[in-house]
Short mmCIF file of C-alpha atoms and ligand atoms in Angstrom, two decimals:
data_model
loop_
_atom_site.label_atom_id
_atom_site.label_comp_id
_atom_site.label_asym_id
_atom_site.label_seq_id
_atom_site.Cartn_x
_atom_site.Cartn_y
_atom_site.Cartn_z
CA MET D 1 -7.35 -30.19 -10.35
CA SER D 2 -7.74 -28.03 -6.88
CA GLN D 3 -10.42 -30.44 -5.86
CA LEU D 4 -7.57 -33.24 -6.69
CA VAL D 5 -4.58 -31.40 -5.01
CA ALA D 6 -6.33 -31.52 -1.38
CA VAL D 7 -7.39 -35.46 -1.68
CA GLU D 8 -4.65 -36.28 -3.03
CA GLU D 9 -2.86 -34.35 0.48
CA PHE D 10 -5.20 -35.29 2.84
CA GLN D 11 -4.57 -38.75 2.30
CA LYS D 12 -1.07 -38.21 1.98
CA LEU D 13 -1.16 -36.66 5.85
CA TYR D 14 -3.67 -38.61 6.99
CA GLY D 15 -3.14 -42.07 5.06
CA ARG D 16 -7.25 -42.04 4.71
CA ASP D 17 -9.96 -40.67 2.61
CA PRO D 18 -11.33 -37.56 3.38
CA GLU D 19 -15.19 -37.89 4.66
CA VAL D 20 -16.39 -34.84 3.36
CA ILE D 21 -15.36 -32.56 0.32
CA ALA D 22 -16.59 -29.24 0.14
CA VAL D 23 -16.62 -26.53 -1.91
CA ALA D 24 -17.80 -22.56 -2.55
CA PRO D 25 -17.45 -20.84 -5.22
CA GLY D 26 -15.60 -16.86 -5.08
CA ARG D 27 -17.91 -14.28 -6.99
CA ILE D 28 -17.85 -10.84 -9.14
CA ASN D 29 -20.38 -8.39 -9.07
CA LEU D 30 -21.62 -6.84 -12.04
CA ILE D 31 -22.81 -3.33 -10.10
CA GLY D 32 -23.91 -2.10 -6.67
CA GLU D 33 -21.09 -1.33 -4.34
CA HIS D 34 -20.93 -0.47 -0.94
CA THR D 35 -24.08 -0.97 -1.15
CA ASP D 36 -25.12 -3.97 0.85
CA TYR D 37 -24.36 -2.74 4.37
CA ASN D 38 -26.61 -0.05 3.13
CA GLU D 39 -29.57 -2.12 2.83
CA GLY D 40 -29.98 -1.89 -0.48
CA PHE D 41 -29.10 -3.50 -4.21
CA VAL D 42 -25.99 -5.99 -5.22
CA PHE D 43 -25.87 -8.06 -8.43
CA PRO D 44 -23.58 -10.05 -7.53
CA ALA D 45 -22.76 -13.85 -9.12
CA ALA D 46 -21.08 -16.99 -8.43
CA ILE D 47 -17.97 -17.83 -10.39
CA ASP D 48 -16.07 -20.83 -11.86
CA LYS D 49 -13.44 -20.14 -8.98
CA HIS D 50 -13.38 -22.45 -5.80
CA VAL D 51 -12.49 -22.96 -2.40
CA PHE D 52 -12.50 -27.13 -1.80
CA LEU D 53 -11.75 -27.98 1.54
CA ALA D 54 -11.06 -32.24 1.97
CA ALA D 55 -11.84 -33.01 5.64
CA SER D 56 -12.64 -35.58 8.34
CA TYR D 57 -13.05 -35.68 11.82
CA GLY D 58 -9.94 -35.11 14.13
CA PRO D 59 -10.82 -36.48 17.69
CA GLU D 60 -7.86 -36.99 18.54
CA GLY D 61 -6.84 -33.66 19.28
CA LEU D 62 -7.06 -29.77 18.01
CA SER D 63 -8.56 -29.05 14.62
CA THR D 64 -5.40 -29.54 12.12
CA LEU D 65 -6.19 -26.79 8.95
CA LYS D 66 -3.65 -27.11 5.86
CA SER D 67 -4.44 -24.79 3.05
CA MET D 68 -1.61 -25.43 0.05
CA GLU D 69 -1.80 -21.46 -0.77
CA MET D 70 -1.04 -20.43 2.42
CA GLY D 71 0.21 -22.57 4.45
CA ASP D 72 -0.64 -24.33 7.70
CA CYS D 73 -2.13 -22.31 10.65
CA PRO D 74 -1.93 -22.87 14.40
CA GLY D 75 -4.72 -25.63 15.58
CA PHE D 76 -7.74 -24.60 17.53
CA GLU D 77 -10.66 -26.35 19.73
CA ALA D 78 -13.22 -25.98 17.82
CA THR D 79 -15.47 -27.42 19.97
CA THR D 80 -15.04 -24.08 22.01
CA VAL D 81 -12.98 -21.47 20.20
CA LYS D 82 -14.47 -17.44 20.10
CA PRO D 83 -12.93 -14.25 18.22
CA GLY D 84 -9.97 -13.60 19.33
CA GLU D 85 -8.02 -17.34 20.09
CA VAL D 86 -7.58 -17.47 15.80
CA HIS D 87 -5.72 -15.66 13.31
CA GLY D 88 -4.79 -15.26 9.92
CA TRP D 89 -6.60 -17.39 7.49
CA GLY D 90 -7.83 -20.23 10.08
CA ALA D 91 -9.82 -17.68 11.66
CA TYR D 92 -12.68 -18.28 8.64
CA GLY D 93 -12.37 -21.59 9.92
CA GLY D 94 -12.60 -21.25 13.83
CA GLY D 95 -14.78 -18.40 13.02
CA MET D 96 -17.15 -20.61 11.33
CA ALA D 97 -17.43 -23.18 14.07
CA TRP D 98 -17.59 -20.07 16.61
CA ALA D 99 -20.78 -19.02 15.02
CA MET D 100 -22.34 -22.23 14.24
CA ARG D 101 -22.31 -22.12 17.83
CA GLU D 102 -23.22 -19.07 18.87
CA ALA D 103 -26.74 -19.65 16.03
CA GLY D 104 -27.56 -22.55 17.94
CA LEU D 105 -26.59 -25.16 16.12
CA GLY D 106 -24.38 -26.83 18.83
CA GLU D 107 -21.06 -27.51 19.17
CA PHE D 108 -18.85 -28.61 16.27
CA PRO D 109 -16.01 -31.10 16.80
CA ASN D 110 -12.57 -31.15 16.02
CA VAL D 111 -11.04 -31.31 12.14
CA HIS D 112 -8.39 -32.33 10.09
CA ALA D 113 -8.62 -30.72 7.15
CA VAL D 114 -6.73 -29.90 4.12
CA VAL D 115 -8.41 -26.34 1.17
CA SER D 116 -7.33 -25.86 -2.34
CA GLY D 117 -8.14 -23.04 -4.09
CA ASP D 118 -8.36 -21.04 -6.78
CA VAL D 119 -10.17 -17.85 -5.94
CA PRO D 120 -7.45 -15.18 -6.69
CA ILE D 121 -6.64 -14.06 -3.23
CA GLY D 122 -6.95 -10.29 -2.70
CA SER D 123 -8.39 -9.65 -6.11
CA GLY D 124 -11.69 -8.69 -5.06
CA VAL D 125 -13.90 -12.11 -5.79
CA SER D 126 -14.31 -13.04 -2.50
CA SER D 127 -12.35 -15.66 -1.85
CA SER D 128 -12.63 -14.78 1.91
CA ALA D 129 -16.42 -15.67 1.57
CA ALA D 130 -15.52 -19.45 -0.43
CA LEU D 131 -13.42 -20.24 2.38
CA GLU D 132 -16.39 -19.67 5.30
CA LEU D 133 -19.37 -21.38 3.03
CA ALA D 134 -16.82 -24.50 2.89
CA PHE D 135 -15.91 -24.56 6.55
CA GLY D 136 -19.81 -24.30 7.15
CA VAL D 137 -20.94 -26.71 4.81
CA MET D 138 -18.10 -28.61 5.42
CA TRP D 139 -18.88 -29.00 9.21
CA LEU D 140 -23.13 -29.34 8.43
CA GLN D 141 -21.97 -32.49 6.02
CA LEU D 142 -20.05 -33.81 8.44
CA THR D 143 -22.37 -33.85 11.25
CA GLY D 144 -25.37 -34.26 9.19
CA ARG D 145 -27.17 -31.76 10.12
CA GLU D 146 -29.02 -29.35 7.41
CA LEU D 147 -29.50 -25.99 7.35
CA PRO D 148 -30.75 -23.68 4.93
CA MET D 149 -28.23 -21.62 2.47
CA LYS D 150 -29.51 -18.19 3.35
CA GLU D 151 -29.06 -19.42 7.21
CA LEU D 152 -26.07 -19.98 6.58
CA ALA D 153 -24.60 -16.99 4.90
CA LEU D 154 -26.00 -15.22 7.67
CA ILE D 155 -23.61 -16.61 9.82
CA ALA D 156 -20.97 -16.33 7.67
CA GLN D 157 -21.36 -12.74 7.49
CA LYS D 158 -21.24 -13.19 11.67
CA CYS D 159 -17.89 -15.01 11.02
CA GLU D 160 -16.82 -12.19 9.04
CA ASN D 161 -17.91 -8.85 11.35
CA LYS D 162 -17.73 -10.61 14.47
CA PHE D 163 -14.17 -13.02 14.56
CA VAL D 164 -12.18 -12.13 11.24
CA GLY D 165 -12.94 -8.63 12.07
CA VAL D 166 -14.57 -6.65 8.96
CA ASN D 167 -17.91 -5.53 9.10
CA SER D 168 -18.34 -6.32 5.35
CA GLY D 169 -22.26 -6.44 4.40
CA ILE D 170 -23.89 -9.92 3.25
CA MET D 171 -23.11 -9.70 -0.48
CA ASP D 172 -20.64 -12.26 -0.73
CA GLN D 173 -21.64 -15.05 1.59
CA MET D 174 -25.32 -15.06 -0.03
CA ALA D 175 -23.39 -14.44 -3.57
CA SER D 176 -21.13 -17.71 -2.41
CA ALA D 177 -24.30 -19.59 -0.79
CA MET D 178 -26.69 -19.03 -3.26
CA GLY D 179 -25.61 -18.38 -6.93
CA LYS D 180 -26.28 -20.48 -9.65
CA ALA D 181 -25.00 -21.47 -12.49
CA GLY D 182 -25.48 -19.38 -15.70
CA PHE D 183 -27.42 -16.65 -13.69
CA ALA D 184 -26.10 -13.58 -12.09
CA MET D 185 -28.89 -12.70 -8.98
CA PHE D 186 -30.44 -9.05 -7.73
CA LEU D 187 -30.03 -8.78 -4.39
CA ASP D 188 -32.31 -7.21 -2.16
CA THR D 189 -30.15 -6.79 0.81
CA ARG D 190 -32.79 -5.95 3.31
CA SER D 191 -35.72 -8.29 2.70
CA LEU D 192 -33.08 -10.65 0.88
CA ASP D 193 -34.52 -11.60 -1.71
CA ILE D 194 -33.28 -12.68 -4.56
CA GLN D 195 -34.16 -12.32 -8.32
CA TYR D 196 -31.60 -14.51 -11.23
CA ALA D 197 -31.57 -12.88 -13.59
CA LYS D 198 -29.68 -14.39 -17.02
CA VAL D 199 -26.40 -13.53 -18.80
CA PRO D 200 -27.01 -13.56 -22.46
CA ASP D 201 -24.54 -15.80 -23.71
CA GLU D 202 -22.89 -13.42 -26.19
CA LEU D 203 -22.06 -11.70 -23.22
CA SER D 204 -18.68 -13.20 -20.91
CA VAL D 205 -17.83 -12.14 -17.81
CA VAL D 206 -14.53 -11.46 -17.76
CA ILE D 207 -12.33 -10.37 -14.37
CA CYS D 208 -10.03 -8.13 -15.34
CA ASP D 209 -7.50 -8.25 -12.19
CA THR D 210 -4.37 -5.25 -11.54
CA LYS D 211 -2.15 -7.82 -9.89
CA THR D 212 -1.69 -5.16 -7.28
CA PRO D 213 -2.70 -6.32 -4.12
CA ARG D 214 -5.58 -4.92 -1.65
CA ALA D 215 -4.19 -2.21 0.91
CA LEU D 216 -5.57 -1.18 4.11
CA THR D 217 -9.05 -2.96 3.36
CA THR D 218 -10.64 -3.85 6.71
CA SER D 219 -9.50 -0.53 8.09
CA ALA D 220 -10.69 1.89 5.44
CA TYR D 221 -14.35 -0.06 4.71
CA ASN D 222 -14.74 -0.53 8.72
CA GLU D 223 -14.18 3.76 7.96
CA ARG D 224 -15.73 4.19 4.84
CA ARG D 225 -19.25 1.86 6.72
CA SER D 226 -18.98 4.47 10.07
CA GLN D 227 -19.55 8.02 7.62
CA CYS D 228 -22.40 5.99 6.02
CA GLU D 229 -23.82 5.87 9.96
CA GLN D 230 -22.98 8.86 10.10
CA ALA D 231 -24.78 10.06 7.06
CA CYS D 232 -27.98 7.60 7.74
CA ARG D 233 -27.59 9.63 11.11
CA ASP D 234 -27.47 13.30 9.82
CA LEU D 235 -30.99 12.28 7.29
CA GLY D 236 -32.57 11.03 10.78
CA ILE D 237 -33.51 7.36 8.91
CA LYS D 238 -32.41 3.55 9.57
CA ALA D 239 -30.18 2.99 6.51
CA LEU D 240 -29.25 4.76 3.28
CA ARG D 241 -31.18 2.56 1.13
CA ASP D 242 -34.28 4.81 2.53
CA ALA D 243 -32.55 7.81 1.36
CA ASP D 244 -32.85 9.97 -2.43
CA MET D 245 -31.39 12.67 -3.40
CA SER D 246 -33.47 15.36 -2.50
CA MET D 247 -33.37 14.12 0.97
CA LEU D 248 -29.40 14.59 1.01
CA GLU D 249 -29.88 17.79 -1.26
CA ALA D 250 -32.07 18.94 2.09
CA ALA D 251 -29.64 17.70 4.66
CA ARG D 252 -26.73 18.86 2.62
CA SER D 253 -25.29 22.31 4.39
CA LYS D 254 -25.50 20.21 8.04
CA MET D 255 -23.43 17.60 6.77
CA ASP D 256 -19.69 17.18 6.76
CA PRO D 257 -18.99 17.06 3.35
CA VAL D 258 -16.84 13.69 2.97
CA VAL D 259 -20.03 12.18 4.81
CA TYR D 260 -22.48 13.80 2.47
CA LYS D 261 -20.49 12.51 -0.82
CA ARG D 262 -20.74 9.17 0.86
CA ALA D 263 -24.36 9.11 0.76
CA ARG D 264 -24.15 10.48 -2.06
CA HIS D 265 -22.02 7.36 -4.12
CA VAL D 266 -24.64 5.05 -2.06
CA ILE D 267 -27.95 6.67 -3.18
CA THR D 268 -26.23 6.72 -6.91
CA GLU D 269 -25.00 2.94 -6.63
CA ASN D 270 -28.95 1.82 -5.28
CA SER D 271 -30.32 3.43 -8.76
CA ARG D 272 -27.64 2.30 -11.32
CA CYS D 273 -28.38 -1.34 -9.34
CA VAL D 274 -32.20 -0.60 -10.55
CA MET D 275 -31.21 0.76 -13.55
CA PHE D 276 -28.89 -2.00 -14.26
CA LYS D 277 -31.34 -4.69 -13.81
CA GLN D 278 -34.03 -3.46 -16.44
CA ALA D 279 -30.70 -2.97 -19.29
CA LEU D 280 -29.96 -6.44 -18.76
CA GLU D 281 -33.47 -7.38 -18.99
CA GLU D 282 -34.05 -5.27 -22.27
CA GLY D 283 -30.67 -6.05 -23.70
CA ASP D 284 -29.61 -2.06 -23.40
CA LEU D 285 -26.09 -3.01 -23.66
CA LYS D 286 -25.74 1.30 -24.37
CA GLN D 287 -27.14 1.64 -21.00
CA ILE D 288 -24.96 -1.52 -19.00
CA GLY D 289 -22.34 0.24 -20.32
CA VAL D 290 -23.03 4.31 -19.05
CA LEU D 291 -23.91 2.21 -15.77
CA MET D 292 -20.67 0.23 -15.06
CA ARG D 293 -19.02 3.51 -15.61
CA GLY D 294 -20.87 5.25 -13.60
CA SER D 295 -20.66 3.04 -10.89
CA HIS D 296 -16.66 3.05 -11.19
CA GLU D 297 -16.20 7.29 -11.43
CA SER D 298 -18.59 7.11 -8.27
CA LEU D 299 -16.74 4.95 -6.21
CA ARG D 300 -13.58 6.69 -7.28
CA ASP D 301 -14.58 9.99 -6.87
CA ASP D 302 -17.62 10.14 -4.35
CA TYR D 303 -16.65 6.98 -2.64
CA GLU D 304 -13.19 7.18 -2.88
CA VAL D 305 -11.94 3.09 -3.18
CA SER D 306 -10.75 3.15 -6.22
CA SER D 307 -6.77 3.07 -6.77
CA ARG D 308 -4.61 4.15 -10.00
CA GLU D 309 -4.03 0.85 -11.35
CA LEU D 310 -8.09 -0.06 -11.03
CA ASP D 311 -8.80 2.91 -13.32
CA GLN D 312 -6.21 2.89 -15.59
CA MET D 313 -7.54 -1.18 -16.17
CA ALA D 314 -11.21 0.26 -15.82
CA ALA D 315 -9.94 2.99 -18.74
CA ALA D 316 -7.80 0.46 -20.86
CA ALA D 317 -11.42 -1.77 -20.29
CA TRP D 318 -13.95 1.25 -21.88
CA ASP D 319 -11.87 1.17 -25.26
CA ALA D 320 -11.61 -2.24 -26.02
CA PRO D 321 -12.80 -4.12 -28.63
CA GLY D 322 -16.42 -5.97 -27.36
CA CYS D 323 -16.50 -3.78 -24.18
CA VAL D 324 -20.07 -3.78 -22.80
CA GLY D 325 -19.22 -2.06 -19.81
CA ALA D 326 -16.11 -2.12 -16.67
CA ARG D 327 -15.67 -1.07 -13.40
CA MET D 328 -13.78 -2.44 -10.70
CA THR D 329 -15.46 -5.07 -8.75
CA GLY D 330 -15.74 -6.03 -4.65
CA ALA D 331 -14.24 -3.50 -1.99
CA GLY D 332 -11.38 -1.53 -3.80
CA PHE D 333 -7.99 -0.77 -2.67
CA GLY D 334 -6.57 -2.95 -5.09
CA GLY D 335 -7.77 -5.97 -6.79
CA ALA D 336 -10.16 -6.32 -9.83
CA CYS D 337 -12.23 -4.88 -12.68
CA VAL D 338 -15.21 -6.87 -13.91
CA ALA D 339 -16.19 -6.24 -17.58
CA LEU D 340 -18.98 -7.27 -19.76
CA VAL D 341 -17.46 -8.05 -23.05
CA MET D 342 -19.25 -9.37 -26.08
CA THR D 343 -17.76 -13.15 -26.74
CA ALA D 344 -16.69 -12.66 -30.64
CA ASP D 345 -14.46 -9.91 -29.25
CA LEU D 346 -12.82 -11.89 -26.19
CA SER D 347 -9.01 -12.39 -27.86
CA ALA D 348 -9.25 -8.50 -29.54
CA PHE D 349 -10.25 -7.40 -25.64
CA THR D 350 -7.96 -9.64 -23.68
CA GLU D 351 -4.64 -8.06 -26.24
CA HIS D 352 -5.96 -4.14 -25.89
CA VAL D 353 -6.38 -4.49 -22.35
CA GLN D 354 -3.44 -5.92 -21.31
CA THR D 355 -0.78 -4.32 -23.89
CA VAL D 356 -3.05 -0.44 -22.92
CA TYR D 357 -2.91 -2.01 -19.36
CA ARG D 358 1.44 -2.70 -19.32
CA GLU D 359 1.86 0.89 -21.18
CA LYS D 360 0.20 2.86 -18.27
CA ALA D 361 0.71 0.83 -15.05
CA GLY D 362 4.08 -1.12 -16.31
CA LEU D 363 2.16 -4.41 -14.77
CA HIS D 364 0.77 -7.71 -16.60
CA GLY D 365 -2.66 -7.41 -16.11
CA ASP D 366 -4.49 -10.96 -15.95
CA ILE D 367 -7.22 -11.06 -18.14
CA THR D 368 -9.91 -13.87 -17.43
CA PRO D 369 -13.53 -14.87 -18.82
CA CYS D 370 -15.46 -16.74 -16.26
CA GLN D 371 -18.53 -19.06 -16.17
CA LEU D 372 -21.14 -18.81 -13.54
CA SER D 373 -21.90 -21.21 -11.28
CA ASP D 374 -23.42 -23.02 -8.22
CA GLY D 375 -22.88 -22.17 -4.80
CA ALA D 376 -21.32 -23.40 -1.80
CA HIS D 377 -22.60 -27.28 -1.86
CA ALA D 378 -20.76 -30.83 -0.50
CA ILE D 379 -19.31 -33.07 -3.01
CA VAL D 380 -20.29 -37.01 -2.35
CA ALA D 381 -17.92 -39.35 -2.08
CA THR D 382 -18.53 -41.08 -5.16
CA GLN D 383 -17.47 -38.22 -6.83
CA THR D 384 -14.26 -38.09 -5.04
CA PRO D 385 -11.13 -38.71 -7.37
CA SER D 386 -9.58 -41.69 -7.00
C1 GLA I 1 -16.82 -6.65 0.44
C2 GLA I 1 -17.90 -6.73 1.38
C3 GLA I 1 -19.25 -6.58 0.85
C4 GLA I 1 -19.44 -5.70 0.11
C5 GLA I 1 -17.95 -4.93 -0.97
C6 GLA I 1 -18.22 -4.12 -1.36
O1 GLA I 1 -16.45 -7.40 -0.93
O2 GLA I 1 -17.01 -8.22 1.63
O3 GLA I 1 -19.66 -6.77 1.56
O4 GLA I 1 -19.40 -4.32 0.77
O5 GLA I 1 -16.91 -5.40 -0.29
O6 GLA I 1 -19.85 -3.40 -2.22
#
């Protein structure tokens, strides 16, 4: 649907077909939250919510971008664009042209581009990484350059860190770049090794959107990252990936109590992520539930990135029929929970969660089962809808 919308708008604006269509998915994260910038483990999956981008060379002036969901953004000169020159959602486009140039891939030309998608914005399922990857794939395809998708993910992270200004880890970009239909990915963010893990057919991955926009995400996110760096200095290590609970307890008396709590979350979350992988392989549904709940509670109490509505949504899911496990997903401060639900119980789950969430939060939550998808790619012209 969004693909058609983007293409038709492109045809309307420019009177011709786009030369390239790029598509990139959003992601959920099953477990392993705020561990990626600590060189730890994460367990995301690309989902069937996508950003589509229809584009052609636009040599006659600046790059012009239009989003069907976010509107126009000011034009920019793709061949020379630098951080600070593009604001709003256009920073994902300008930032990718800049980051790919910085990576030594040469200059990228100006384009006309129309974006349309169904990745919910501000829900914690990474519409931003999807936009970055869509722009990256588009420019590579348009100029006939090739690049391994892991490298494009690293470039997209640089765009996010240095151009957009969020000091994020690599999880979202890797998920959007490297997703595989039907599989989640256990990712070691230090080595970037991926082990794809099948989610059994009897389980559905469900996004439980609180419909509360995320607040103060950038400043609070960057603050959490600095606290983790402080913890590393206190422990005398390079990354919290290398710490365990006994090291942390030994250093506790000389640590700021808040920094101690932040580090405790990261250390325990890394272990939960590893244990989750084993539980998924063994089909141990009870253990999956315990680990997801433990993750949510640690994010709520030690990392303090949950919100009242995320807690209400998670609690509604924990008690719902067919729920195997549920927790907040993504950076937090609002957005969505992810739940693993017995497929046979999906309607009863949805009804229970929506009723309880409405009672507690006074809001209508969106409960959406999703399919696990392939990563970002270009769509060949023969697939272009007429
Ligand atoms: C955001 C960031 C990711 C990751 C998560 C929290 O989505 O972009 O790198 O840190 O938050 O796990």
